[in-house]
Short mmCIF file of C-alpha atoms and ligand atoms in Angstrom, two decimals:
data_model
loop_
_atom_site.label_atom_id
_atom_site.label_comp_id
_atom_site.label_asym_id
_atom_site.label_seq_id
_atom_site.Cartn_x
_atom_site.Cartn_y
_atom_site.Cartn_z
CA MET A 212 -27.62 -25.60 24.72
CA THR A 213 -29.33 -23.20 23.19
CA VAL A 214 -30.30 -23.19 19.34
CA ASN A 215 -31.04 -19.44 19.14
CA GLY A 216 -27.85 -18.06 21.24
CA LEU A 217 -25.33 -15.84 20.61
CA ILE A 218 -21.03 -17.30 20.42
CA ASP A 219 -17.81 -16.00 19.50
CA LEU A 220 -15.38 -18.25 17.11
CA HIS A 221 -12.49 -15.99 17.47
CA THR A 222 -10.93 -14.97 20.26
CA HIS A 223 -7.27 -14.49 21.22
CA SER A 224 -5.74 -14.66 25.03
CA THR A 225 -2.19 -14.10 26.33
CA ILE A 226 -1.10 -17.34 24.98
CA SER A 227 -1.09 -15.38 21.85
CA ASP A 228 -1.69 -11.37 21.09
CA GLY A 229 -4.93 -10.81 23.36
CA SER A 230 -5.21 -9.07 26.59
CA MET A 231 -7.09 -11.94 28.48
CA THR A 232 -6.06 -14.90 30.61
CA PRO A 233 -8.22 -17.49 29.38
CA SER A 234 -9.86 -17.74 32.11
CA GLU A 235 -10.81 -13.58 32.02
CA LEU A 236 -12.16 -14.16 28.20
CA VAL A 237 -14.50 -16.64 29.07
CA ARG A 238 -15.54 -14.76 31.82
CA HIS A 239 -15.99 -12.15 29.25
CA ALA A 240 -18.09 -14.26 26.81
CA LYS A 241 -20.46 -14.65 29.73
CA SER A 242 -21.17 -11.47 31.07
CA ALA A 243 -20.89 -10.57 27.27
CA GLY A 244 -24.22 -12.80 27.77
CA LEU A 245 -22.91 -15.32 25.37
CA VAL A 246 -24.14 -18.95 25.07
CA ALA A 247 -20.27 -20.79 22.95
CA LEU A 248 -16.55 -19.06 22.26
CA ALA A 249 -14.21 -21.13 20.89
CA LEU A 250 -10.42 -19.78 22.59
CA THR A 251 -8.48 -19.38 18.73
CA ASP A 252 -4.96 -18.35 19.74
CA HIS A 253 -2.27 -17.89 17.20
CA ASP A 254 0.08 -21.21 17.07
CA SER A 255 -1.19 -22.43 20.46
CA VAL A 256 -3.44 -24.58 22.50
CA ASP A 257 -1.48 -24.19 24.94
CA GLY A 258 -4.83 -22.16 26.68
CA VAL A 259 -7.68 -24.16 25.99
CA GLU A 260 -7.03 -26.32 29.00
CA GLU A 261 -7.63 -23.31 31.86
CA ALA A 262 -10.46 -21.48 28.76
CA LEU A 263 -12.75 -25.05 29.15
CA ALA A 264 -12.25 -26.19 33.20
CA GLU A 265 -13.55 -22.10 33.39
CA GLY A 266 -16.16 -22.42 31.53
CA LYS A 267 -17.12 -26.07 32.96
CA ARG A 268 -16.70 -23.66 35.95
CA ILE A 269 -19.54 -21.02 35.12
CA GLY A 270 -21.68 -22.45 33.19
CA ILE A 271 -20.85 -21.52 28.62
CA GLU A 272 -19.56 -24.06 25.90
CA VAL A 273 -15.45 -23.32 25.14
CA ILE A 274 -14.52 -24.57 21.95
CA PRO A 275 -10.82 -25.63 21.62
CA GLY A 276 -9.49 -24.12 18.77
CA LEU A 277 -6.14 -21.58 17.06
CA GLU A 278 -5.41 -19.99 14.60
CA ILE A 279 -2.61 -20.76 11.96
CA SER A 280 -1.30 -17.94 10.02
CA VAL A 281 0.40 -20.33 6.32
CA ASP A 282 2.00 -19.17 2.53
CA PHE A 283 -0.01 -16.87 0.68
CA LYS A 284 0.95 -13.11 -0.69
CA PRO A 285 -0.58 -11.31 1.76
CA GLU A 286 -1.52 -13.44 4.80
CA MET A 287 -4.07 -16.08 4.70
CA HIS A 288 -4.86 -17.38 7.94
CA ILE A 289 -6.20 -21.27 8.84
CA LEU A 290 -8.71 -21.38 12.01
CA GLY A 291 -8.75 -24.86 13.24
CA TYR A 292 -11.42 -25.59 15.83
CA PHE A 293 -11.42 -29.75 17.90
CA PRO A 294 -13.50 -31.41 19.66
CA GLU A 295 -11.92 -31.58 23.28
CA GLN A 296 -10.62 -34.74 23.53
CA ALA A 297 -8.98 -34.07 20.75
CA TYR A 298 -6.74 -30.71 20.18
CA LYS A 299 -3.57 -31.89 21.93
CA ARG A 300 -3.24 -33.85 18.58
CA ILE A 301 -2.47 -30.15 17.00
CA GLU A 302 0.78 -30.03 19.41
CA THR A 303 3.54 -31.88 16.89
CA VAL A 304 3.55 -29.06 14.38
CA LEU A 305 3.04 -25.86 16.49
CA ASP A 306 6.87 -25.99 17.51
CA LEU A 307 7.96 -25.64 13.83
CA LEU A 308 5.61 -22.64 14.21
CA ARG A 309 6.68 -21.19 17.04
CA GLU A 310 10.94 -21.53 16.09
CA SER A 311 9.96 -19.05 12.78
CA ARG A 312 8.83 -17.37 14.76
CA GLN A 313 11.75 -16.59 16.75
CA LEU A 314 13.38 -16.64 13.99
CA ARG A 315 11.57 -13.52 12.64
CA ASN A 316 10.82 -11.93 15.62
CA PRO A 317 14.82 -9.95 16.36
CA ARG A 318 15.02 -9.02 12.46
CA ILE A 319 11.99 -7.14 12.80
CA ILE A 320 13.24 -5.11 16.38
CA ASP A 321 17.02 -5.41 14.47
CA LYS A 322 15.44 -3.52 11.57
CA LEU A 323 13.48 -1.39 13.35
CA ASN A 324 16.69 -0.22 15.53
CA GLU A 325 18.59 0.02 11.56
CA MET A 326 15.35 2.87 11.46
CA GLY A 327 15.77 4.26 15.10
CA PHE A 328 13.46 3.15 16.59
CA ASP A 329 14.44 2.35 21.09
CA ILE A 330 13.23 -0.94 21.12
CA THR A 331 14.22 -4.38 22.64
CA MET A 332 13.52 -7.76 22.79
CA LYS A 333 12.72 -8.19 26.43
CA GLU A 334 10.73 -5.31 26.14
CA VAL A 335 8.77 -7.10 23.93
CA GLU A 336 8.66 -10.29 25.43
CA ALA A 337 7.41 -8.41 28.79
CA GLU A 338 4.88 -7.08 27.53
CA ALA A 339 3.97 -10.69 26.10
CA GLY A 340 4.08 -12.25 29.15
CA LYS A 341 4.33 -15.96 28.96
CA GLY A 342 2.71 -16.14 25.60
CA ILE A 343 3.35 -15.67 22.15
CA VAL A 344 5.59 -13.12 21.14
CA GLY A 345 3.57 -11.35 17.55
CA ARG A 346 3.66 -8.12 16.00
CA PRO A 347 1.23 -6.60 17.97
CA HIS A 348 3.45 -6.90 21.73
CA ILE A 349 6.41 -5.12 19.43
CA ALA A 350 3.61 -2.62 18.39
CA LYS A 351 2.50 -2.24 21.73
CA VAL A 352 5.54 -1.24 22.71
CA LEU A 353 6.05 0.98 20.20
CA LEU A 354 3.10 2.51 21.08
CA ALA A 355 3.77 3.07 25.21
CA LYS A 356 7.15 4.81 23.50
CA GLY A 357 5.33 7.56 21.35
CA TYR A 358 6.71 5.60 18.37
CA VAL A 359 3.31 5.21 17.38
CA SER A 360 -0.19 6.79 17.80
CA SER A 361 -2.28 3.41 17.76
CA VAL A 362 -1.62 -0.52 17.57
CA GLU A 363 -3.50 -0.13 13.56
CA ASP A 364 -1.19 2.75 13.05
CA ALA A 365 2.44 0.31 13.39
CA PHE A 366 0.98 -1.74 10.98
CA ASP A 367 0.12 0.76 9.00
CA ARG A 368 3.44 2.24 8.82
CA LEU A 369 6.03 -0.69 10.17
CA LEU A 370 4.67 -4.70 10.27
CA GLY A 371 2.51 -5.03 8.16
CA CYS A 372 2.42 -6.72 5.05
CA GLY A 373 4.88 -5.07 2.45
CA LYS A 374 5.70 -2.20 5.03
CA PRO A 375 9.66 -1.40 5.98
CA ALA A 376 9.62 -3.64 8.83
CA TYR A 377 7.72 -6.48 7.92
CA PHE A 378 9.76 -9.64 6.92
CA LYS A 379 7.89 -13.16 6.46
CA LYS A 380 7.43 -16.07 8.71
CA GLU A 381 8.84 -19.53 7.62
CA ARG A 382 4.64 -21.13 7.28
CA LEU A 383 3.17 -24.37 6.61
CA THR A 384 1.27 -24.53 2.40
CA PRO A 385 -2.31 -23.77 2.94
CA GLU A 386 -3.02 -27.60 1.63
CA GLU A 387 0.12 -28.68 4.67
CA GLY A 388 -2.47 -26.54 7.44
CA ILE A 389 -5.52 -27.47 5.96
CA LYS A 390 -4.39 -31.41 6.66
CA GLU A 391 -2.42 -30.31 9.33
CA ILE A 392 -5.45 -30.02 11.62
CA LEU A 393 -7.53 -32.60 9.58
CA LYS A 394 -5.26 -33.94 10.18
CA ALA A 395 -5.34 -34.36 14.26
CA GLY A 396 -9.23 -34.14 14.17
CA GLY A 397 -9.87 -31.19 13.44
CA VAL A 398 -12.29 -28.91 11.58
CA PRO A 399 -10.69 -26.41 9.11
CA VAL A 400 -11.71 -22.60 7.85
CA LEU A 401 -10.66 -19.66 6.20
CA ALA A 402 -10.13 -16.70 8.38
CA HIS A 403 -10.95 -13.82 7.13
CA PRO A 404 -11.65 -14.22 4.10
CA ILE A 405 -11.48 -10.29 2.38
CA TYR A 406 -8.19 -10.26 4.23
CA LEU A 407 -6.83 -11.80 0.84
CA GLY A 408 -7.92 -8.88 -0.78
CA HIS A 409 -8.86 -11.04 -3.62
CA SER A 410 -12.01 -10.98 -6.35
CA LEU A 411 -15.08 -12.86 -5.75
CA GLU A 412 -13.77 -14.80 -9.25
CA ALA A 413 -10.48 -14.87 -7.80
CA LEU A 414 -12.42 -16.01 -4.04
CA ASP A 415 -14.13 -18.17 -5.83
CA LYS A 416 -11.51 -20.27 -7.83
CA LEU A 417 -9.69 -20.56 -4.22
CA LEU A 418 -12.27 -22.01 -2.20
CA GLY A 419 -12.94 -24.40 -5.21
CA GLU A 420 -8.69 -25.56 -4.97
CA LEU A 421 -8.68 -24.80 -1.05
CA ALA A 422 -12.05 -27.07 -0.35
CA GLN A 423 -10.44 -29.90 -3.34
CA VAL A 424 -7.70 -29.93 -0.41
CA GLY A 425 -10.20 -29.80 2.41
CA LEU A 426 -11.61 -26.62 3.79
CA LYS A 427 -14.46 -26.79 5.37
CA GLY A 428 -15.32 -24.08 5.98
CA ILE A 429 -15.20 -20.13 6.29
CA GLU A 430 -15.84 -17.20 8.62
CA ALA A 431 -17.94 -15.19 6.32
CA ILE A 432 -19.36 -13.29 9.03
CA TYR A 433 -16.29 -11.20 10.02
CA VAL A 434 -16.17 -7.54 11.86
CA ASP A 435 -14.13 -6.26 9.17
CA ASN A 436 -16.65 -7.12 6.59
CA THR A 437 -19.72 -5.21 4.99
CA LYS A 438 -23.14 -6.49 4.55
CA GLU A 439 -22.71 -7.02 0.56
CA GLU A 440 -18.93 -8.75 1.67
CA THR A 441 -20.99 -11.12 4.29
CA GLY A 442 -23.69 -11.74 1.30
CA ASN A 443 -21.37 -12.74 -1.06
CA LEU A 444 -18.96 -15.21 1.05
CA LEU A 445 -22.05 -16.30 2.24
CA ARG A 446 -22.96 -17.35 -1.82
CA LEU A 447 -19.65 -18.53 -1.81
CA ALA A 448 -20.01 -21.25 0.93
CA ILE A 449 -22.85 -22.46 -0.22
CA LYS A 450 -21.50 -23.17 -3.56
CA HIS A 451 -18.77 -24.80 -2.53
CA LYS A 452 -21.16 -26.81 0.24
CA LEU A 453 -18.61 -25.25 3.73
CA LEU A 454 -19.61 -24.17 6.39
CA VAL A 455 -20.20 -21.66 7.55
CA THR A 456 -18.31 -18.93 10.76
CA GLY A 457 -18.18 -16.56 12.30
CA GLY A 458 -16.39 -14.58 14.56
CA SER A 459 -14.68 -10.77 16.65
CA ASP A 460 -11.55 -11.87 15.91
CA PHE A 461 -11.74 -10.04 20.25
CA HIS A 462 -8.47 -8.94 21.15
CA GLY A 463 -8.60 -7.27 23.94
CA SER A 464 -6.98 -3.88 24.53
CA TYR A 465 -4.79 -4.76 21.58
CA LYS A 466 -8.26 -4.29 19.07
CA PRO A 467 -9.84 -1.63 21.39
CA ASP A 468 -13.18 -1.09 19.26
CA ILE A 469 -13.52 -4.64 19.12
CA GLU A 470 -16.33 -6.53 21.85
CA ILE A 471 -16.54 -9.99 22.55
CA GLY A 472 -19.19 -11.22 20.66
CA LYS A 473 -20.46 -7.99 18.53
CA GLY A 474 -17.73 -6.43 16.90
CA ARG A 475 -18.48 -3.14 16.34
CA GLY A 476 -21.68 -3.73 16.73
CA ASN A 477 -22.26 -5.22 13.83
CA LEU A 478 -21.27 -9.43 14.80
CA GLU A 479 -23.99 -11.80 15.35
CA VAL A 480 -23.37 -15.12 15.01
CA THR A 481 -25.48 -17.93 15.71
CA TYR A 482 -25.63 -21.17 17.90
CA ASP A 483 -27.01 -22.94 14.82
CA LEU A 484 -24.08 -22.19 12.83
CA LEU A 485 -21.76 -24.78 16.06
CA LYS A 486 -24.38 -27.01 15.71
CA LYS A 487 -23.01 -28.11 12.32
CA ILE A 488 -18.73 -27.76 13.34
CA LYS A 489 -20.22 -30.42 15.96
CA ASP A 490 -21.83 -32.80 14.02
CA TYR A 491 -18.49 -32.56 11.47
CA MET A 492 -16.05 -33.31 13.91
P1 LIG B 781 2.16 -12.42 14.05
O1 LIG B 781 1.35 -13.36 14.31
O2 LIG B 781 2.53 -11.91 14.90
O3 LIG B 781 2.19 -12.67 12.90
O4 LIG B 781 0.83 -10.67 13.58
C1 LIG B 781 -0.39 -10.92 13.43
C2 LIG B 781 -1.28 -10.67 14.52
O5 LIG B 781 -1.20 -9.28 14.19
C3 LIG B 781 -3.25 -10.28 13.37
O6 LIG B 781 -3.85 -11.95 14.10
C4 LIG B 781 -3.35 -9.18 14.39
O7 LIG B 781 -3.49 -9.92 15.58
C5 LIG B 781 -2.55 -8.99 14.41
N1 LIG B 781 -2.34 -7.71 12.82
C6 LIG B 781 -1.90 -8.45 11.82
N2 LIG B 781 -1.92 -6.89 10.21
C7 LIG B 781 -2.69 -5.56 11.65
C8 LIG B 781 -2.99 -4.55 11.05
N3 LIG B 781 -3.28 -4.52 9.81
N4 LIG B 781 -4.19 -3.71 12.80
C9 LIG B 781 -3.65 -3.96 13.59
N5 LIG B 781 -3.51 -5.52 14.50
C10 LIG B 781 -2.63 -6.55 13.01
ZN1 LIG B 782 -4.13 -11.87 16.46
FE1 LIG B 783 -6.26 -13.53 10.98
FE1 LIG B 784 -7.27 -13.84 15.09
#
């Protein structure tokens, strides 16, 4: 595998809130010229087997992964990357996370109904298909009914943290999330650190604490970062001896302005980063 090829280590399929099936996603990555991608669906590794098979068929490396939300205000997401022979071991904790989704989603729908929006759980489930039901599916139904102008608008006005139809899911603590991924043989990485909304000093301190409980990397290269933020995060990675990962957080039509590998044209993630993660596995 080429050392300098381009990759994407953060993507979603129809198994969670992406719009492409795992196979479509892998073919899309291949036609975008990538040499590797990680599938990182929320709370699920159900798409990994299909993605691995398609990757082998067409010749692109697929890294089994997932993304979990842990208990932290406003939001903290932890990515996990696994060797092929180990990813199924994480499944034992995922049932719990899905249950908490099933408790939360109807509360969001009830609240939206109360606010006068005509939307049902059935419609949202139809939008999600067989996959995990998340807020982006609710946003898409609201969009289809003309209640919001985009998925983003739905989050900004209704579904985002602190907005009227926001309800928290029961989650693992950051430490528990990190430890569960480690226990299953994976590499835990802090996703999109800028979403924590921390100052550089606070992030520095937090990374020290998370590294202490087993965090192995940070997603220093991310679609929504400014150049300056990326520079700061790369420096913090060195300071805390953390691996660096990068990704577009590709969701297909749920985030229509983001392209796999390229993000908004500002992204470049190279294979050497993946090599270091694999050395760790
Ligand atoms: P859930 O797992 O159901 O809590 O939904 C989380 C997902 O919603 C995230 O991973 C993103 O895909 C999406 N999301 C969160 N905040 C926003 C936002 N402000 N705009 C668009 N999508 C968002
Ligand atoms: Zn998502
Ligand atoms: Fe995320
Ligand atoms: Fe994501």
